[in-house]
CSV table of C-alpha atoms in Angstrom, one decimal:
chain,number,residue,atom,x,y,z
A,1,MET,CA,-3.7,-29.6,-10.3
A,2,LEU,CA,-6.0,-27.6,-8.0
A,3,ILE,CA,-6.6,-23.9,-8.7
A,4,LEU,CA,-6.8,-21.9,-5.5
A,5,TYR,CA,-8.4,-18.5,-5.8
A,6,ILE,CA,-7.6,-15.9,-3.2
A,7,GLU,CA,-8.5,-12.2,-2.8
A,8,THR,CA,-7.7,-9.0,-0.9
A,9,ASN,CA,-9.0,-10.3,2.4
A,10,MET,CA,-6.3,-13.0,2.6
A,11,ILE,CA,-3.5,-10.5,1.8
A,12,MET,CA,-4.5,-8.2,4.6
A,13,ALA,CA,-5.0,-11.1,7.0
A,14,VAL,CA,-1.4,-12.3,6.4
A,15,ALA,CA,0.0,-8.7,6.6
A,16,LYS,CA,-1.7,-8.2,10.0
A,17,GLY,CA,-0.7,-11.6,11.3
A,18,ARG,CA,-4.4,-12.8,11.6
A,19,ASP,CA,-4.1,-15.9,9.6
A,20,LEU,CA,-0.9,-18.0,10.2
A,21,GLU,CA,-2.3,-20.9,8.1
A,22,ALA,CA,-2.7,-18.6,5.1
A,23,GLU,CA,0.8,-17.2,5.5
A,24,GLN,CA,2.3,-20.8,5.6
A,25,LEU,CA,0.2,-21.8,2.6
A,26,LEU,CA,1.2,-18.8,0.5
A,27,ARG,CA,4.9,-19.2,1.5
A,28,ASN,CA,5.0,-23.0,0.9
A,29,PRO,CA,2.1,-24.0,-1.4
A,30,PRO,CA,1.9,-27.8,-2.2
A,31,PRO,CA,3.1,-28.5,-5.7
A,32,SER,CA,-0.5,-29.7,-6.6
A,33,ILE,CA,-1.9,-26.2,-6.0
A,34,ASN,CA,-1.9,-23.3,-8.4
A,35,ILE,CA,-2.6,-20.0,-6.6
A,36,ALA,CA,-4.5,-17.4,-8.7
A,37,ILE,CA,-5.5,-13.9,-7.7
A,38,PRO,CA,-7.4,-11.2,-9.7
A,39,SER,CA,-5.1,-8.3,-10.5
A,40,ILE,CA,-7.5,-5.8,-9.0
A,41,CYS,CA,-6.9,-7.3,-5.6
A,42,TYR,CA,-3.4,-5.9,-5.5
A,43,ILE,CA,-4.8,-2.4,-6.0
A,44,GLU,CA,-7.5,-2.9,-3.4
A,45,ALA,CA,-5.0,-4.3,-0.9
A,46,ILE,CA,-2.6,-1.4,-1.4
A,47,ASN,CA,-5.5,1.1,-0.9
A,48,THR,CA,-6.7,-0.8,2.2
A,49,TYR,CA,-3.2,-0.8,3.6
A,50,ARG,CA,-2.9,2.9,2.9
A,51,LYS,CA,-6.1,3.7,4.7
A,52,ASP,CA,-5.1,1.6,7.7
A,53,LYS,CA,-1.7,3.3,7.9
A,54,GLU,CA,-3.3,6.7,7.8
A,55,TYR,CA,-5.5,5.7,10.8
A,56,GLN,CA,-2.5,4.4,12.7
A,57,LEU,CA,-0.5,7.5,12.1
A,58,LYS,CA,-3.4,9.7,13.3
A,59,PHE,CA,-3.5,7.5,16.4
A,60,GLN,CA,0.2,8.0,16.8
A,61,ALA,CA,-0.1,11.8,16.5
A,62,GLU,CA,-2.9,11.7,19.2
A,63,MET,CA,-0.6,9.8,21.5
A,64,ASP,CA,2.2,12.2,20.9
A,65,LYS,CA,-0.2,15.1,21.7
A,66,GLN,CA,-1.2,13.4,25.0
A,67,ILE,CA,2.4,12.7,25.9
A,68,ASN,CA,3.2,16.5,25.5
A,69,GLU,CA,0.1,17.4,27.6
A,70,SER,CA,1.1,15.0,30.4
A,71,ILE,CA,4.7,16.2,30.5
A,72,ARG,CA,3.5,19.8,31.0
A,73,ASP,CA,1.6,18.7,34.2
A,74,GLN,CA,4.3,19.2,36.8
A,75,LYS,CA,2.1,18.4,39.8
A,76,SER,CA,0.3,15.1,39.2
A,77,ILE,CA,2.2,11.8,39.8
A,78,HIS,CA,-0.3,10.2,37.6
A,79,ALA,CA,0.6,12.4,34.7
A,80,LYS,CA,4.2,11.3,34.9
A,81,SER,CA,3.2,7.6,34.9
A,82,PHE,CA,0.7,8.2,32.1
A,83,SER,CA,3.4,9.9,30.0
A,84,ARG,CA,5.9,7.0,30.5
A,85,HIS,CA,3.3,4.4,29.5
A,86,LEU,CA,2.2,6.4,26.5
A,87,GLN,CA,5.8,6.8,25.4
A,88,LYS,CA,6.3,3.1,25.6
A,89,ALA,CA,3.0,2.5,23.7
A,90,SER,CA,4.1,5.0,21.0
A,91,ILE,CA,7.3,3.1,20.4
A,92,GLU,CA,5.5,-0.2,20.3
A,93,ASN,CA,3.0,1.2,17.8
A,94,THR,CA,5.8,2.3,15.5
A,95,LEU,CA,7.3,-1.1,15.7
A,96,LEU,CA,3.9,-2.7,15.0
A,97,LEU,CA,3.5,-0.5,11.9
A,98,ASN,CA,6.9,-1.6,10.7
A,99,ASP,CA,6.0,-5.2,11.2
A,100,ILE,CA,2.8,-4.9,9.2
A,101,GLN,CA,4.5,-2.9,6.4
A,102,ASN,CA,7.2,-5.5,6.1
A,103,ARG,CA,4.8,-8.4,6.0
A,104,PHE,CA,2.6,-6.6,3.5
A,105,SER,CA,5.4,-5.8,1.2
A,106,GLU,CA,6.8,-9.4,1.5
A,107,ILE,CA,3.4,-11.1,0.8
A,108,ILE,CA,2.7,-8.8,-2.2
A,109,ASN,CA,6.1,-9.6,-3.7
A,110,LEU,CA,5.7,-13.3,-3.0
A,111,LEU,CA,2.4,-13.4,-4.8
A,112,LEU,CA,3.7,-11.4,-7.7
A,113,ASP,CA,6.5,-14.0,-8.1
A,114,ASN,CA,4.6,-17.2,-7.5
A,115,ALA,CA,0.8,-16.7,-8.1
A,116,GLU,CA,-1.0,-16.5,-11.4
A,117,THR,CA,-2.4,-13.0,-11.9
A,118,ILE,CA,-5.9,-12.9,-13.4
A,119,ASN,CA,-6.3,-9.8,-15.6
A,120,PHE,CA,-10.0,-9.1,-16.1
A,121,GLN,CA,-11.2,-9.1,-19.7
A,122,ASN,CA,-13.0,-6.3,-21.5
A,123,ASN,CA,-16.2,-8.3,-21.6
A,124,ILE,CA,-16.2,-8.2,-17.8
A,125,ILE,CA,-16.1,-4.4,-17.7
A,126,GLN,CA,-18.8,-4.2,-20.4
A,127,GLU,CA,-21.0,-6.7,-18.5
A,128,ILE,CA,-20.7,-4.9,-15.2
A,129,GLY,CA,-21.2,-1.6,-16.9
A,130,SER,CA,-24.4,-2.7,-18.6
A,131,GLN,CA,-25.7,-4.0,-15.3
A,132,VAL,CA,-25.0,-0.7,-13.5
A,133,PHE,CA,-26.7,1.3,-16.3
A,134,LEU,CA,-30.0,-0.6,-15.8
A,135,GLU,CA,-32.8,1.2,-13.9
A,136,LYS,CA,-32.5,-1.6,-11.3
A,137,GLU,CA,-28.9,-2.9,-10.9
A,138,THR,CA,-28.5,-6.6,-11.4
A,139,LEU,CA,-25.0,-6.9,-9.9
A,140,LEU,CA,-24.4,-10.2,-8.0
A,141,ILE,CA,-22.9,-8.2,-5.1
A,142,LYS,CA,-25.0,-5.1,-4.6
A,143,ASN,CA,-23.3,-1.7,-4.2
A,144,ASP,CA,-19.8,-3.0,-4.5
A,145,LEU,CA,-18.2,-2.7,-7.9
A,146,MET,CA,-14.8,-3.9,-6.7
A,147,GLU,CA,-16.1,-7.2,-5.2
A,148,ASN,CA,-18.1,-7.7,-8.4
A,149,LEU,CA,-14.9,-7.3,-10.5
A,150,ILE,CA,-13.1,-9.8,-8.3
A,151,LEU,CA,-16.0,-12.3,-8.5
A,152,GLN,CA,-16.4,-12.0,-12.3
A,153,SER,CA,-12.6,-12.3,-12.8
A,154,ILE,CA,-12.6,-15.5,-10.8
A,155,LEU,CA,-15.7,-16.9,-12.7
A,156,ASP,CA,-14.2,-16.0,-16.0
A,157,HIS,CA,-10.9,-17.8,-15.2
A,158,ALA,CA,-12.8,-20.8,-13.8
A,159,ASN,CA,-14.8,-21.2,-17.0
A,160,GLN,CA,-11.6,-21.3,-18.9
A,161,HIS,CA,-10.5,-24.4,-16.8
A,162,PRO,CA,-13.7,-26.5,-16.7
A,163,ASN,CA,-11.8,-29.8,-16.0
A,164,LYS,CA,-9.7,-28.6,-13.0
A,165,GLN,CA,-10.7,-28.7,-9.4
A,166,LYS,CA,-11.2,-25.1,-8.1
A,167,VAL,CA,-11.4,-23.6,-4.6
A,168,PHE,CA,-12.0,-20.0,-3.5
A,169,ILE,CA,-10.9,-18.8,0.0
A,170,SER,CA,-12.3,-15.5,1.3
A,171,GLY,CA,-13.1,-14.3,4.8
A,172,ASN,CA,-15.5,-11.8,3.2
A,173,THR,CA,-18.5,-13.8,4.1
A,174,LYS,CA,-20.8,-10.7,3.9
A,175,ASP,CA,-20.5,-10.8,0.1
A,176,PHE,CA,-19.3,-14.2,-1.0
A,177,ARG,CA,-21.5,-16.4,1.3
A,178,LYS,CA,-24.7,-14.9,-0.1
A,179,GLN,CA,-26.9,-17.5,-1.6
A,180,ASN,CA,-26.9,-16.1,-5.1
A,181,VAL,CA,-23.1,-15.9,-5.1
A,182,GLN,CA,-22.7,-19.4,-3.7
A,183,GLN,CA,-25.0,-20.7,-6.5
A,184,ILE,CA,-22.9,-19.2,-9.2
A,185,LEU,CA,-19.7,-20.3,-7.6
A,186,ASN,CA,-21.0,-23.8,-7.5
A,187,SER,CA,-22.2,-23.7,-11.1
A,188,ALA,CA,-18.6,-22.8,-12.1
A,189,GLY,CA,-17.3,-25.8,-10.1
A,190,ILE,CA,-15.7,-23.6,-7.4
A,191,GLU,CA,-15.7,-24.9,-3.8
A,192,TYR,CA,-15.9,-22.0,-1.3
A,193,PHE,CA,-14.2,-21.7,2.1
A,194,SER,CA,-14.3,-18.8,4.5
A,195,ASN,CA,-11.0,-19.5,6.1
A,196,THR,CA,-7.7,-21.3,5.4
A,197,LYS,CA,-8.0,-23.7,8.3
A,198,ASP,CA,-11.2,-25.3,6.9
A,199,PHE,CA,-9.7,-25.5,3.4
A,200,LEU,CA,-6.6,-27.3,4.7
A,201,GLY,CA,-8.8,-29.7,6.6
A,202,TRP,CA,-10.8,-30.4,3.4
A,203,LEU,CA,-7.6,-30.7,1.3
A,204,GLU,CA,-6.2,-33.3,3.8
A,205,SER,CA,-9.5,-35.3,3.6
A,206,GLN,CA,-9.2,-35.4,-0.2
A,207,SER,CA,-5.9,-37.2,-0.1
A,208,SER,CA,-6.9,-39.7,2.6
């Protein structure tokens, strides 16, 4: 049995239609794969979705404002054309928001039903807290408590399963591809991939 660790980045990639391979994998995982995700990732994903939705709604409000301004211009033929295009764009933007919301809700429910949730232990909070309290912080991922919680939760879970093959997929290469993070992932027996396509290629090679 292979343990596949995922995090917030994959949830948002599926919700936004950016990673079709990830969506297919999460919907129909091979029986040999156990998907695991830190519980904190659900909160981070919901917060990320909320912020993205607020931005899209502000964009929608600006389009509505421009539509009203264009309609008031009774002389320019360009204003009328501009207004028609904006009205169409406004409708498409609303439909797009609905698509993202539906995919987001669906993938969250799918993971809650089928993936193992990793609840971080008290020792993880204590360890990260003690590192922050130091005069010079010693966090593995600098200036990002959330990503440190995700990483430590995965490492703690991996250490509880030393004899299992383990893989971590995350498009967040800025944090998880750092040399010190890669070293500690390797020491825990975790293979890292930055995208689902590369992981599936590797998985296929393992069975050939």
